[in-house]
Tab-separated table of C-alpha atoms in Angstrom:
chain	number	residue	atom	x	y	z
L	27	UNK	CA	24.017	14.577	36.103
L	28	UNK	CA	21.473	16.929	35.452
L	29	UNK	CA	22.001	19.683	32.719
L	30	UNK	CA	20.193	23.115	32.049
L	31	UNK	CA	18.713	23.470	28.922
L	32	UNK	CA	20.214	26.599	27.409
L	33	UNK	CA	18.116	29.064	26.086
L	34	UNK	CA	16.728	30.215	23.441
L	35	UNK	CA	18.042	32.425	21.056
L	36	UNK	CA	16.447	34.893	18.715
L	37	UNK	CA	15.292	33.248	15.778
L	38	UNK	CA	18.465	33.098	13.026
L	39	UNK	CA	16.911	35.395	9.707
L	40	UNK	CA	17.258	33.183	6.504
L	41	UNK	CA	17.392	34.264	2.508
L	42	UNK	CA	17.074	31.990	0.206
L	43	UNK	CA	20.463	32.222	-2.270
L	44	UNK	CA	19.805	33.730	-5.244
L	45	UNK	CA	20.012	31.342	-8.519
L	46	UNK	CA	22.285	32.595	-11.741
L	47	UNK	CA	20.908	31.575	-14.939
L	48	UNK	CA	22.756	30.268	-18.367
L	49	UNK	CA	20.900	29.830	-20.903
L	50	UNK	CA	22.840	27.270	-23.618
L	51	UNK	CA	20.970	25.723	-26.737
L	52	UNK	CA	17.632	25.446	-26.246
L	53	UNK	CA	17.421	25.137	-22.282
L	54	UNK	CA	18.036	27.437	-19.545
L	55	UNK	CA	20.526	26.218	-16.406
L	56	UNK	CA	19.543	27.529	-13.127
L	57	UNK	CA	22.037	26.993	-10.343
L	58	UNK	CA	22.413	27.533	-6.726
L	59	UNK	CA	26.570	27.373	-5.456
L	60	UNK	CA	26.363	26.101	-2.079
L	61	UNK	CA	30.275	26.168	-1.119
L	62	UNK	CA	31.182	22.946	0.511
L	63	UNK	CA	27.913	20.742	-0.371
L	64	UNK	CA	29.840	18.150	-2.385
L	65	UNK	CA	26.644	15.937	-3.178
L	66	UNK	CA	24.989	17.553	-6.184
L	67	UNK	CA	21.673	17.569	-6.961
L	68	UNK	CA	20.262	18.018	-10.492
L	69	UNK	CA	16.591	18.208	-11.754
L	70	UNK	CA	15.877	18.305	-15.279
L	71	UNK	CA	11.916	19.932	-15.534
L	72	UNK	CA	9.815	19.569	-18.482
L	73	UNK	CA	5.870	21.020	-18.452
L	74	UNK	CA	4.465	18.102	-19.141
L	75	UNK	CA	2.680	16.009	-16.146
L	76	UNK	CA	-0.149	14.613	-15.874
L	77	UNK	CA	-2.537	17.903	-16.872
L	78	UNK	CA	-1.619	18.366	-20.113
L	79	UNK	CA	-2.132	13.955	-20.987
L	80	UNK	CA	-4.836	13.247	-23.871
L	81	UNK	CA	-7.896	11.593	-22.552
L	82	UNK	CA	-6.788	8.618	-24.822
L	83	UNK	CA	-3.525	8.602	-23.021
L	84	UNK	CA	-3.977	8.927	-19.217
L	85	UNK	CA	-0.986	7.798	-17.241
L	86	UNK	CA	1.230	8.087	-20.645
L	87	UNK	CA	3.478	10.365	-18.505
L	88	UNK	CA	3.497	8.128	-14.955
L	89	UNK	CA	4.688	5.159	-17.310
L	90	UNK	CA	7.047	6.620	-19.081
L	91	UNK	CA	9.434	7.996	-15.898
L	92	UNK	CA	8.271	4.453	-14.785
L	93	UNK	CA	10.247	3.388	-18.008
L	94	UNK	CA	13.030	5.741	-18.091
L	95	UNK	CA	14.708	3.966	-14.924
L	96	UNK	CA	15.457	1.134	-16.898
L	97	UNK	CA	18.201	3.538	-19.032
L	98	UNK	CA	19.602	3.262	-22.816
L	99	UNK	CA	20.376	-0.566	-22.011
L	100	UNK	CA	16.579	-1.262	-21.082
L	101	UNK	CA	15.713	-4.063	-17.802
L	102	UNK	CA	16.834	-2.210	-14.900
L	103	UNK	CA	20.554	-0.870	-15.989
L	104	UNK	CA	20.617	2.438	-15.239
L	105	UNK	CA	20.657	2.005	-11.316
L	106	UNK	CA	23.716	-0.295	-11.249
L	107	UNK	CA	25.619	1.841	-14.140
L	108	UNK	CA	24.566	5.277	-12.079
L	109	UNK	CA	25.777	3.665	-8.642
L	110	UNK	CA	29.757	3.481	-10.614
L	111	UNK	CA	29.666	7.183	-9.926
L	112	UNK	CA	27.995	7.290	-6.913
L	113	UNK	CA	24.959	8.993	-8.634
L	114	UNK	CA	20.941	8.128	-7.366
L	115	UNK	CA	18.156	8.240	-9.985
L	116	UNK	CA	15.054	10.998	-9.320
L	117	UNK	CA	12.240	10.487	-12.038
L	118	UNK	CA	8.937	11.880	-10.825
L	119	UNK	CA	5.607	13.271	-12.222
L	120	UNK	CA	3.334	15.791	-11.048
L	121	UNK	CA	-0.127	17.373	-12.722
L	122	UNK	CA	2.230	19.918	-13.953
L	123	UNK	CA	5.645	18.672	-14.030
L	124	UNK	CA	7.990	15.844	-15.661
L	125	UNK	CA	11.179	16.020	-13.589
L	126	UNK	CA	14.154	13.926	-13.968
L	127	UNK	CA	17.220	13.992	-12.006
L	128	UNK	CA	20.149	12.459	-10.062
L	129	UNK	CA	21.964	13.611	-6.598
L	130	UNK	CA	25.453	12.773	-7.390
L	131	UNK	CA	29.219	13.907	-5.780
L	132	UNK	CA	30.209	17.236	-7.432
L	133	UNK	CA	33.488	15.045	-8.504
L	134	UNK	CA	31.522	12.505	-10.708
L	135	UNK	CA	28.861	14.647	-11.887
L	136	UNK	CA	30.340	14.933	-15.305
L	137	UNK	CA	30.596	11.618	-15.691
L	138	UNK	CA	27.076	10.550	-14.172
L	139	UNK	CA	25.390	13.694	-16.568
L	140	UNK	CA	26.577	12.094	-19.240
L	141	UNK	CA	24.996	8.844	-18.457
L	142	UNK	CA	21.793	10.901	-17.348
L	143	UNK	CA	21.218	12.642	-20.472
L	144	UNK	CA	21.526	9.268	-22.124
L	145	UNK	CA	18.310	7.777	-19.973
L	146	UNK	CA	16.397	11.115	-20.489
L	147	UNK	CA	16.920	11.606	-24.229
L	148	UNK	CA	17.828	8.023	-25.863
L	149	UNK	CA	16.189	5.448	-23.978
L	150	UNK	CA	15.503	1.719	-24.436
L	151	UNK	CA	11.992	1.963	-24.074
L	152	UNK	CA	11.893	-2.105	-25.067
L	153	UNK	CA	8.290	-3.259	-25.532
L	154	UNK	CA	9.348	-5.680	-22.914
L	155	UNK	CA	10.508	-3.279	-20.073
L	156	UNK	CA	7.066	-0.702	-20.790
L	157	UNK	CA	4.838	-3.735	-20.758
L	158	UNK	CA	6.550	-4.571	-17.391
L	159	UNK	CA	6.737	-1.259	-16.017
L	160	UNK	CA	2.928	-1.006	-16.941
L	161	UNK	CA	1.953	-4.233	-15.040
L	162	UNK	CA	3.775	-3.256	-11.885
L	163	UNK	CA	1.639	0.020	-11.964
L	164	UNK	CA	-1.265	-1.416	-12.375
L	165	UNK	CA	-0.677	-3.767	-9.844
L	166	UNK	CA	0.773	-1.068	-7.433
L	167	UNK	CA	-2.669	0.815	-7.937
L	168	UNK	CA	-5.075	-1.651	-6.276
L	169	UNK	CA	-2.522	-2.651	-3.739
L	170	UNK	CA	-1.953	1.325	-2.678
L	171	UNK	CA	-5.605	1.729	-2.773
L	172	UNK	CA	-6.245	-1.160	-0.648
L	173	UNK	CA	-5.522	2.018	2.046
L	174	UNK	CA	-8.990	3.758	2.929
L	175	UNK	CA	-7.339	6.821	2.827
L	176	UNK	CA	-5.228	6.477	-0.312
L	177	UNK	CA	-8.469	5.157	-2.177
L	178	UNK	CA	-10.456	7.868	-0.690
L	179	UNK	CA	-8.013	10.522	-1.954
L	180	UNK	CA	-7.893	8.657	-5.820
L	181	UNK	CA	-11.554	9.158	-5.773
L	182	UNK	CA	-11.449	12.811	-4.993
L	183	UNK	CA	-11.298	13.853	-8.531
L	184	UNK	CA	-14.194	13.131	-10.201
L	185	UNK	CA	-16.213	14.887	-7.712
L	186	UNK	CA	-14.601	18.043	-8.194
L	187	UNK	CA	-13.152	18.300	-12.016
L	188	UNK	CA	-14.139	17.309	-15.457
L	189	UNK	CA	-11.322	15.807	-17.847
L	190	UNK	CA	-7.594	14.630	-17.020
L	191	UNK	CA	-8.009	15.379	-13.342
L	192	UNK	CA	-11.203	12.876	-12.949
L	193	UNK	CA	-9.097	9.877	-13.303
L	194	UNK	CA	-5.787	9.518	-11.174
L	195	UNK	CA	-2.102	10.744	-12.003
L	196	UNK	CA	-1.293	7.539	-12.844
L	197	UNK	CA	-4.536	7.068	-15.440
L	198	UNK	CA	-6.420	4.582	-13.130
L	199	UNK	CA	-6.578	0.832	-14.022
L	200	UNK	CA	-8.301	0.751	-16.916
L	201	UNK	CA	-7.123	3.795	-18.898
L	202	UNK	CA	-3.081	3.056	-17.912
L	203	UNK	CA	-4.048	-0.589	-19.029
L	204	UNK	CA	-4.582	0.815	-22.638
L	205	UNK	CA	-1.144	2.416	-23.214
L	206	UNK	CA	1.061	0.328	-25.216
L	207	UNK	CA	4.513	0.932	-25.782
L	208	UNK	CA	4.191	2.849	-29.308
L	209	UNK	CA	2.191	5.004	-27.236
L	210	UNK	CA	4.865	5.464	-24.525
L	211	UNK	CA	7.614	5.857	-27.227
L	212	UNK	CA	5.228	8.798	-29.327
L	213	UNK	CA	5.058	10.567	-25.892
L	214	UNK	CA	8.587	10.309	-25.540
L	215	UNK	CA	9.474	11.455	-28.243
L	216	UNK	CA	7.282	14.521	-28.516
L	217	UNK	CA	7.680	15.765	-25.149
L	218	UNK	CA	10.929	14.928	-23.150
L	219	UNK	CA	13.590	13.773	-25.536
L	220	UNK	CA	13.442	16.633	-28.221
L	221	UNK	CA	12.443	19.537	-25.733
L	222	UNK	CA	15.458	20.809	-24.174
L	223	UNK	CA	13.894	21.652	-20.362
L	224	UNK	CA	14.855	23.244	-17.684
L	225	UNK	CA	18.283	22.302	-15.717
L	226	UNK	CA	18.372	22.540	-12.003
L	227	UNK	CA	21.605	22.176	-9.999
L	228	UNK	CA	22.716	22.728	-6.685
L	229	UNK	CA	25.534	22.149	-4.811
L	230	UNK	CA	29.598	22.762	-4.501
L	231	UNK	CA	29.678	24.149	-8.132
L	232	UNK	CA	33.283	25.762	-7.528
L	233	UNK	CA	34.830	23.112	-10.632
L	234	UNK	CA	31.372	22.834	-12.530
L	235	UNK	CA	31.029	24.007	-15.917
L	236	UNK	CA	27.307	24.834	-16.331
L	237	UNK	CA	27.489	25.397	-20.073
L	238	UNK	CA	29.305	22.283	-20.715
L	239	UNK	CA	26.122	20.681	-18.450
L	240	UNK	CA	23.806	22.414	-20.361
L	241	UNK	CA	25.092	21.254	-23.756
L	242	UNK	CA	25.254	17.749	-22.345
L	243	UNK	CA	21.875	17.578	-21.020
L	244	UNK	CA	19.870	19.697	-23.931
L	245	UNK	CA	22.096	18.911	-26.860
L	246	UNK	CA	19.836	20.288	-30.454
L	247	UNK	CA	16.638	19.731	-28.349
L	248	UNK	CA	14.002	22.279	-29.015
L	249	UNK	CA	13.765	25.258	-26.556
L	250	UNK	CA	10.170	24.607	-23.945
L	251	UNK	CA	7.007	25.145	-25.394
L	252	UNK	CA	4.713	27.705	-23.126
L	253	UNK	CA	2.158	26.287	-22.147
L	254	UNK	CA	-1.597	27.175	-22.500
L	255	UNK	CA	-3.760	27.150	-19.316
L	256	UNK	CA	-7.652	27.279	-18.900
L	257	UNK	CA	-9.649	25.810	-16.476
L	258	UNK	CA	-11.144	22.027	-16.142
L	259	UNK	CA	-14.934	22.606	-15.439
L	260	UNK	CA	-17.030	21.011	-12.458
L	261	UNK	CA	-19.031	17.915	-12.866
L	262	UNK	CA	-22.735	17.985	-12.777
L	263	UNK	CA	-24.352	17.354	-9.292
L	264	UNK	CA	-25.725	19.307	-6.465
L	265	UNK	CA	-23.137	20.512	-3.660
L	266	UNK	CA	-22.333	19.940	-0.819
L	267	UNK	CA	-23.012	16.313	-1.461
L	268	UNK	CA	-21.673	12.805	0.133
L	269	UNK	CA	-20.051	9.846	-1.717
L	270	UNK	CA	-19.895	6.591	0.091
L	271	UNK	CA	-16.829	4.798	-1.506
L	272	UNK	CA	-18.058	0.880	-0.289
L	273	UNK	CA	-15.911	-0.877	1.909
L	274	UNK	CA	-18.053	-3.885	3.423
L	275	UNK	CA	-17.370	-4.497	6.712
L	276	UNK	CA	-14.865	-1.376	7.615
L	277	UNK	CA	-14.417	-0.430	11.066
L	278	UNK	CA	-12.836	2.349	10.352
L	279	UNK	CA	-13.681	4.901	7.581
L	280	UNK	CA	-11.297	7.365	5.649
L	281	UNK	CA	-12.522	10.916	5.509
L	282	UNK	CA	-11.544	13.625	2.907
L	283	UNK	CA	-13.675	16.845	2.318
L	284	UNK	CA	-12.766	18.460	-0.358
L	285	UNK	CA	-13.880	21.496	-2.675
L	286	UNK	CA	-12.069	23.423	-5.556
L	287	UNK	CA	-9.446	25.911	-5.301
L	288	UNK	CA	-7.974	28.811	-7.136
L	289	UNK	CA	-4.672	27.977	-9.257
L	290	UNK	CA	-0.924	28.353	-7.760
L	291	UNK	CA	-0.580	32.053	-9.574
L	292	UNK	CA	-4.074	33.561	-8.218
L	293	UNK	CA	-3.738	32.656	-4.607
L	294	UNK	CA	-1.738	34.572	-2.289
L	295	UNK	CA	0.061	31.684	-0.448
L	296	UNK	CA	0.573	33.105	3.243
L	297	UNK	CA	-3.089	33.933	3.815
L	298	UNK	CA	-4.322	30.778	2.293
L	299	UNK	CA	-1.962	28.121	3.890
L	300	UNK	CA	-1.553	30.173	6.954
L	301	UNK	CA	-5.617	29.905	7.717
L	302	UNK	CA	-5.069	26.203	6.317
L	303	UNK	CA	-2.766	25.894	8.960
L	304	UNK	CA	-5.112	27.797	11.521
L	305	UNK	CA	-7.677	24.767	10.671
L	306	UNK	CA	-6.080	21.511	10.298
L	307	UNK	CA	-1.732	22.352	9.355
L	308	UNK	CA	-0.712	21.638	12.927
L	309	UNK	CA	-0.767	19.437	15.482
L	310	UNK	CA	-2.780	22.234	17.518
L	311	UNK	CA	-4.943	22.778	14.999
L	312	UNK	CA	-8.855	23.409	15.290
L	313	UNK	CA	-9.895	19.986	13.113
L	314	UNK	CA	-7.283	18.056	15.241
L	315	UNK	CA	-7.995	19.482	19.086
L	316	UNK	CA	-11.508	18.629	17.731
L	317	UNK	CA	-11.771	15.257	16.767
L	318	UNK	CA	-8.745	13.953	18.501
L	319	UNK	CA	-7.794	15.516	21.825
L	320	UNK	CA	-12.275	16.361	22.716
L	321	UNK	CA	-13.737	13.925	20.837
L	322	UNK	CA	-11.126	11.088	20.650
L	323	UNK	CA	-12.488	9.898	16.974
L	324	UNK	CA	-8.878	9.693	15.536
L	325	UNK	CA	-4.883	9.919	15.719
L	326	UNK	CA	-4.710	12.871	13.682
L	327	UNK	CA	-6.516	15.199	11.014
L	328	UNK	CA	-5.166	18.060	8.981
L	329	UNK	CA	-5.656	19.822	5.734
L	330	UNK	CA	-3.770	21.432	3.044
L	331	UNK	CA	-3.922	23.195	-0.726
L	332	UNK	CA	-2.753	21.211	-3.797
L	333	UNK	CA	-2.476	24.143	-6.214
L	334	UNK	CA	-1.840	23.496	-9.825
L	335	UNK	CA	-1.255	25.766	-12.477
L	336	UNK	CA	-4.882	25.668	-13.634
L	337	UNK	CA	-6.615	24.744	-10.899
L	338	UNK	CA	-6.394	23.981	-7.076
L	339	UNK	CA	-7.943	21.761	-4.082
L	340	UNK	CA	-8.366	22.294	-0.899
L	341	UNK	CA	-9.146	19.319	1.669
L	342	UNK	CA	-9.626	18.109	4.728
L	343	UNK	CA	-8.292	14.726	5.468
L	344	UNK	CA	-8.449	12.403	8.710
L	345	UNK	CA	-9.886	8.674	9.749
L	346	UNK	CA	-12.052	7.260	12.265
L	347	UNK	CA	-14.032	4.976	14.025
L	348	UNK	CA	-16.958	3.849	11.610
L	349	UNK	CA	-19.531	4.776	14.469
L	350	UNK	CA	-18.477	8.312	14.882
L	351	UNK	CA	-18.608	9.106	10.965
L	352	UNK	CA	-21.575	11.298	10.373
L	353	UNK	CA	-20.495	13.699	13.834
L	354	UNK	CA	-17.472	13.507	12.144
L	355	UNK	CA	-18.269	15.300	9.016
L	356	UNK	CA	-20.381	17.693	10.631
L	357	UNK	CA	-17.884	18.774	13.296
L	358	UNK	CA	-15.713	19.137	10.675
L	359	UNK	CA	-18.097	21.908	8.827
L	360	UNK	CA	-18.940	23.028	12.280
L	361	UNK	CA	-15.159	24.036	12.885
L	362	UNK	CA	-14.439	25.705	9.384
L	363	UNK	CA	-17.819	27.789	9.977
L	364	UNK	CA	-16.352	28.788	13.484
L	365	UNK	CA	-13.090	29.998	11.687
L	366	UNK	CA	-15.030	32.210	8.914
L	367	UNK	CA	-17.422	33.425	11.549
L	368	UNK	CA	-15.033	34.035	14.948
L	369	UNK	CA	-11.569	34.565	12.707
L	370	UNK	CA	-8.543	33.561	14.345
L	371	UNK	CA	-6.527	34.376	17.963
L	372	UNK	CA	-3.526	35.861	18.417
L	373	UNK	CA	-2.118	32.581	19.231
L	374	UNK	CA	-2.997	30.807	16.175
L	375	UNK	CA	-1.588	34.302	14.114
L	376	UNK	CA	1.300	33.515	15.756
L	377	UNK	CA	1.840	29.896	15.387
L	378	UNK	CA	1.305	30.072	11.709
L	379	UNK	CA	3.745	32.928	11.686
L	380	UNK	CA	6.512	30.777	13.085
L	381	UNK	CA	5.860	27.133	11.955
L	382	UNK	CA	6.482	28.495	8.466
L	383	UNK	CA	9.292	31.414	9.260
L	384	UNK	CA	11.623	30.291	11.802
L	385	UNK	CA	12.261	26.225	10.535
L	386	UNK	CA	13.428	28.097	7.417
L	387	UNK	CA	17.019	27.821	7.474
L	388	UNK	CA	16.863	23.342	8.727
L	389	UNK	CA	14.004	23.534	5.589
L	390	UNK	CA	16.320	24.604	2.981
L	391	UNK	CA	20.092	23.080	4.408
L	392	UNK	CA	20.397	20.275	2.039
L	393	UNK	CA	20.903	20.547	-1.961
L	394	UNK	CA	18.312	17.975	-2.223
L	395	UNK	CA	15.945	20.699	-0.708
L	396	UNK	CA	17.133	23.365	-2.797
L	397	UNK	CA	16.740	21.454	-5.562
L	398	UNK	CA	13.277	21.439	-5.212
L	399	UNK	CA	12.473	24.875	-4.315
L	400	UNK	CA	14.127	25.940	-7.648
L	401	UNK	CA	11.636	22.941	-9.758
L	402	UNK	CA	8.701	24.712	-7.694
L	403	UNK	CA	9.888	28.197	-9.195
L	404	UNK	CA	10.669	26.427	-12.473
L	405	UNK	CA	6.919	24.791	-12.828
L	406	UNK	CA	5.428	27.642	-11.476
L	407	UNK	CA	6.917	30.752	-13.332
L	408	UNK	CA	7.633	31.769	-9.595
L	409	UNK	CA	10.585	35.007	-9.128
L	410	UNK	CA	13.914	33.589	-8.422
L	411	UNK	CA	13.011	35.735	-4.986
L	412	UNK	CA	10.025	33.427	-4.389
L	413	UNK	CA	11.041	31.470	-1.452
L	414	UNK	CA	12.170	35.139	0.432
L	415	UNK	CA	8.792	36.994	-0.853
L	416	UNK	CA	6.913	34.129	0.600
L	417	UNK	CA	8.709	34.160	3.736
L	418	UNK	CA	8.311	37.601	3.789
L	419	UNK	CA	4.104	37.258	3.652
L	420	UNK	CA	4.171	34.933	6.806
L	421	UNK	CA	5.967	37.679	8.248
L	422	UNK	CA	3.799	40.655	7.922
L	423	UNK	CA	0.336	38.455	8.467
L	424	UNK	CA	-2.360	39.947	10.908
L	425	UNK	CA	-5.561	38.329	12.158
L	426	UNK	CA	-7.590	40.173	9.434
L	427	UNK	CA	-5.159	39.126	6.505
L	428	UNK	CA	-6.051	35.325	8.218
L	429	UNK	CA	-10.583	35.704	8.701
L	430	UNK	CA	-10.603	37.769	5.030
L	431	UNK	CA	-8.722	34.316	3.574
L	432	UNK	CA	-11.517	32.217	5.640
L	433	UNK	CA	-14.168	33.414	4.080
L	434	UNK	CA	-12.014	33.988	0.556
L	435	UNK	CA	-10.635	30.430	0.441
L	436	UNK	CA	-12.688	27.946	2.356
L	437	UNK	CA	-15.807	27.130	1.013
L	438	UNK	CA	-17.914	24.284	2.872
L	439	UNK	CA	-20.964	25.139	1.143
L	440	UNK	CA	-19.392	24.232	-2.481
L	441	UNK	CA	-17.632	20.797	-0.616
L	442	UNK	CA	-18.099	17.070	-1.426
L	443	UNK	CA	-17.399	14.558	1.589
L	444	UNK	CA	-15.882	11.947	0.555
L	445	UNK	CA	-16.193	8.562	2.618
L	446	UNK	CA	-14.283	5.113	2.268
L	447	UNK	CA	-16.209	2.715	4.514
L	448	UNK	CA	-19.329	0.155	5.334
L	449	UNK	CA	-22.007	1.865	3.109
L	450	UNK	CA	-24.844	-0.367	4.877
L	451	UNK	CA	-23.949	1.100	8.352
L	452	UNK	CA	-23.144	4.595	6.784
L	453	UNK	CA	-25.567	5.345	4.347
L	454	UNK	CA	-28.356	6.460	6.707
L	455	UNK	CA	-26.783	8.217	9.662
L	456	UNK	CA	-24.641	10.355	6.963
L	457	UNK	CA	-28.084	11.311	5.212
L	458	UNK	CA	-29.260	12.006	8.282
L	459	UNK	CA	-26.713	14.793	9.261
L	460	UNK	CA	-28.789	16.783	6.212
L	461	UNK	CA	-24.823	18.043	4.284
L	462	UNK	CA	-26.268	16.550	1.201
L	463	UNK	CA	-27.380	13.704	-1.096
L	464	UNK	CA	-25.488	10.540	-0.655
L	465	UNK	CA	-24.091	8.462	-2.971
L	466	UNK	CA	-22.773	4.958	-2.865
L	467	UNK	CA	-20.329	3.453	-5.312
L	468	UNK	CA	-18.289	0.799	-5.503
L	469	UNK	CA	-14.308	1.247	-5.530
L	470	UNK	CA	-14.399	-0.463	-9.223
L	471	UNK	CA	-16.815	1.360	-10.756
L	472	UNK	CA	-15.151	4.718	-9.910
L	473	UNK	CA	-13.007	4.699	-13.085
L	474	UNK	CA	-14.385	2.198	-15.808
């Protein structure tokens, strides 16, 4: 039988709950009490990913959360002694962020904390389990970046920064083949197990004791260092320029265009991902009506920010036939040109308006999602009223707000192309389309 769709009602309004903060010891607790949600999920942040890594030490930070999973009792043993309380390990690192963490049932989470604050702060660290953990990352690296598009995005960085962010998160193959486990333990040592963090939990909290969490998790660790921010400069080089990242024989190639960014804290977030949106954040979007639905060069393009506290990107991203490469690249100028020059319709203003304003209250309905809002506020230094303010900019966006961020935030003429293909069939019809000087380097030569 045949049923009516009912309709649609007027968009439910959403505010994000407002944390409390305890501060015990050294560390600060910041909770969200979500009556009812009886898994519990809690995020230990400490400022210290991947930015902030000597150059003698790259990856130091990806290897040691890499190491931390295998708990005080070293090879693999804090999974199965987490699963006893029905707790899941979370160890993850960002540029700016080392973030531990379980999800557990509000009724075990004492138990599973303690067992938590074990792995964080008094870990095995056995020569034997780094080493290991080491090899598997290296040999994760090449097998990840046997994707065009993962190897064209690991090669991203050294076109636009200096320093740390030249090299991948994880340190690349050669520099994460350096650290040894004295080096893993120093970093350890310095920067997670005697600095007390951040605590993050969400969930049910109606029988949880957030001091007695705090004490567990921080014990006499050291309140957070603040950290000092400045700027990684450009490499040398002319812009825009092409790199050909040499894939012999590709029939495809992987397509990122890239240029540099303002930091997280001087970017105003609606105008900047909204017009990201306008251009490739959407499945109607201008790169992806271009290339796919006229053209019919791919599946699917897009772009996006990745804003750091120092720094930021912003890129395009898609992949295509080998053959339609070069108008590729140059209908992908052409259509952020067309944005600063013609601005934006009222249907785009609108679309961004809702895609990031009416999915609000699905976006934020599990702990798990909560969770990480409050880490983004946490690394950040965002208000506790971030997630609402933010909202609150989508909101009140016009057309103007969206063609002054155009021209304020995307920059084509400052943009490197970056290409993952067949640099024999490549090289000459990309030099051709006159964006730049080309370049042609081989995927192992991009970080000896």
């Amino acid at each position: 039988m045949q049923q009516t769709r009912p309709d649609l009602g007027a968009p439910a309004s959403f505010t994000f709950p407002k944390p409390q903060r305890v501060s015990v010891g050294g560390g600060t607790v910041v909770a969200i009490d979500v009556p009812g949600q009886q898994l519990a999920s809690l995020r230990l942040v400490h400022p210290f990913g991947g930015a902030v890594e000597p150059l003698d030490a790259m990856g130091v930070s990806a290897l040691t959360s890499e190491a931390l999973e295998d708990g005080p009792d070293g090879n693999s043993s804090l999974a199965p002694a987490l699963e006893r309380y029905g707790a899941e390990w979370i160890s993850r690192v960002n540029w700016d962020g080392f973030i531990t963490g379980l999800d557990a049932p509000t009724s075990r989470l004492g138990d599973a904390v303690r067992l938590f604050a074990d792995a964080v702060r008094r870990p095995a660290l056995t020569a034997d389990d780094v080493v290991r953990r080491r090899e598997q990352l290296l040999e994760r690296f090449w097998l990840d970046a046997s994707s065009a598009s993962t190897l064209a995005m690991r090669s991203l960085g050294g076109q636009l920064f200096t320093g740390r962010y030249a090299t991948p998160l994880a340190g690349g193959p050669v520099k994460l083949a350096d650290i040894t486990p004295e080096t893993v333990a120093r970093f350890h040592a310095d920067s997670i197990a005697s600095v007390a963090g951040t605590l993050v939990v969400v969930g049910d909290l109606a029988n949880v004791d957030l001091e007695e969490l705090g004490r567990i998790v921080f014990g006499d660790a050291a309140p957070t260092p603040e950290r000092q921010v400045s700027a990684p400069a450009p490499p040398p080089g002319e812009l825009p320029r092409v790199l050909i990242v040499d894939r012999p024989g590709s029939v495809q190639s992987a397509l990122v265009i890239a240029h540099r960014a303002p930091s997280r804290s001087q970017v105003d977030l609606p105008r900047a991902e909204g017009v990201s949106d306008v251009l490739g954040g959407m499945f109607t979007s201008r790169l992806n009506m271009e290339l796919r639905e006229r053209l019919g060069y791919t599946y699917g393009a897009g772009s996006r920010f990745d804003l750091r506290r120092d720094s930021g990107v912003f890129f395009m991203s898609t992949q295509v036939e080998a053959g339609t490469t070069a108008h590729s690249v140059t209908s992908s100028l052409e259509q952020i040109n067309k944005l600063r020059d013609g601005g934006v319709t009222e249907d785009e203003l609108a679309s961004v308006r809702e895609s990031n304003t009416v999915g609000l209250p699905v976006t934020y309905s599990t702990a798990r999602a909560m969770a990480g809002a409050l880490v983004d506020m946490v690394v950040h230094d965002l208000p506790d009223d971030y997630v609402d303010r933010n909202r609150a900019g989508y909101e009140k966006l016009t057309a103007e707000d969206l063609n002054g961020a155009a021209v304020e935030y995307l920059r084509p003429e400052e943009a490197v192309a970056v290409v993952v293909g067949d640099a024999d069939t490549l090289r000459e019809p990309l030099a051709k389309t006159g964006v730049g000087p080309v370049e042609v380097r081989s995927p192992e030569s991009l970080w000896s």
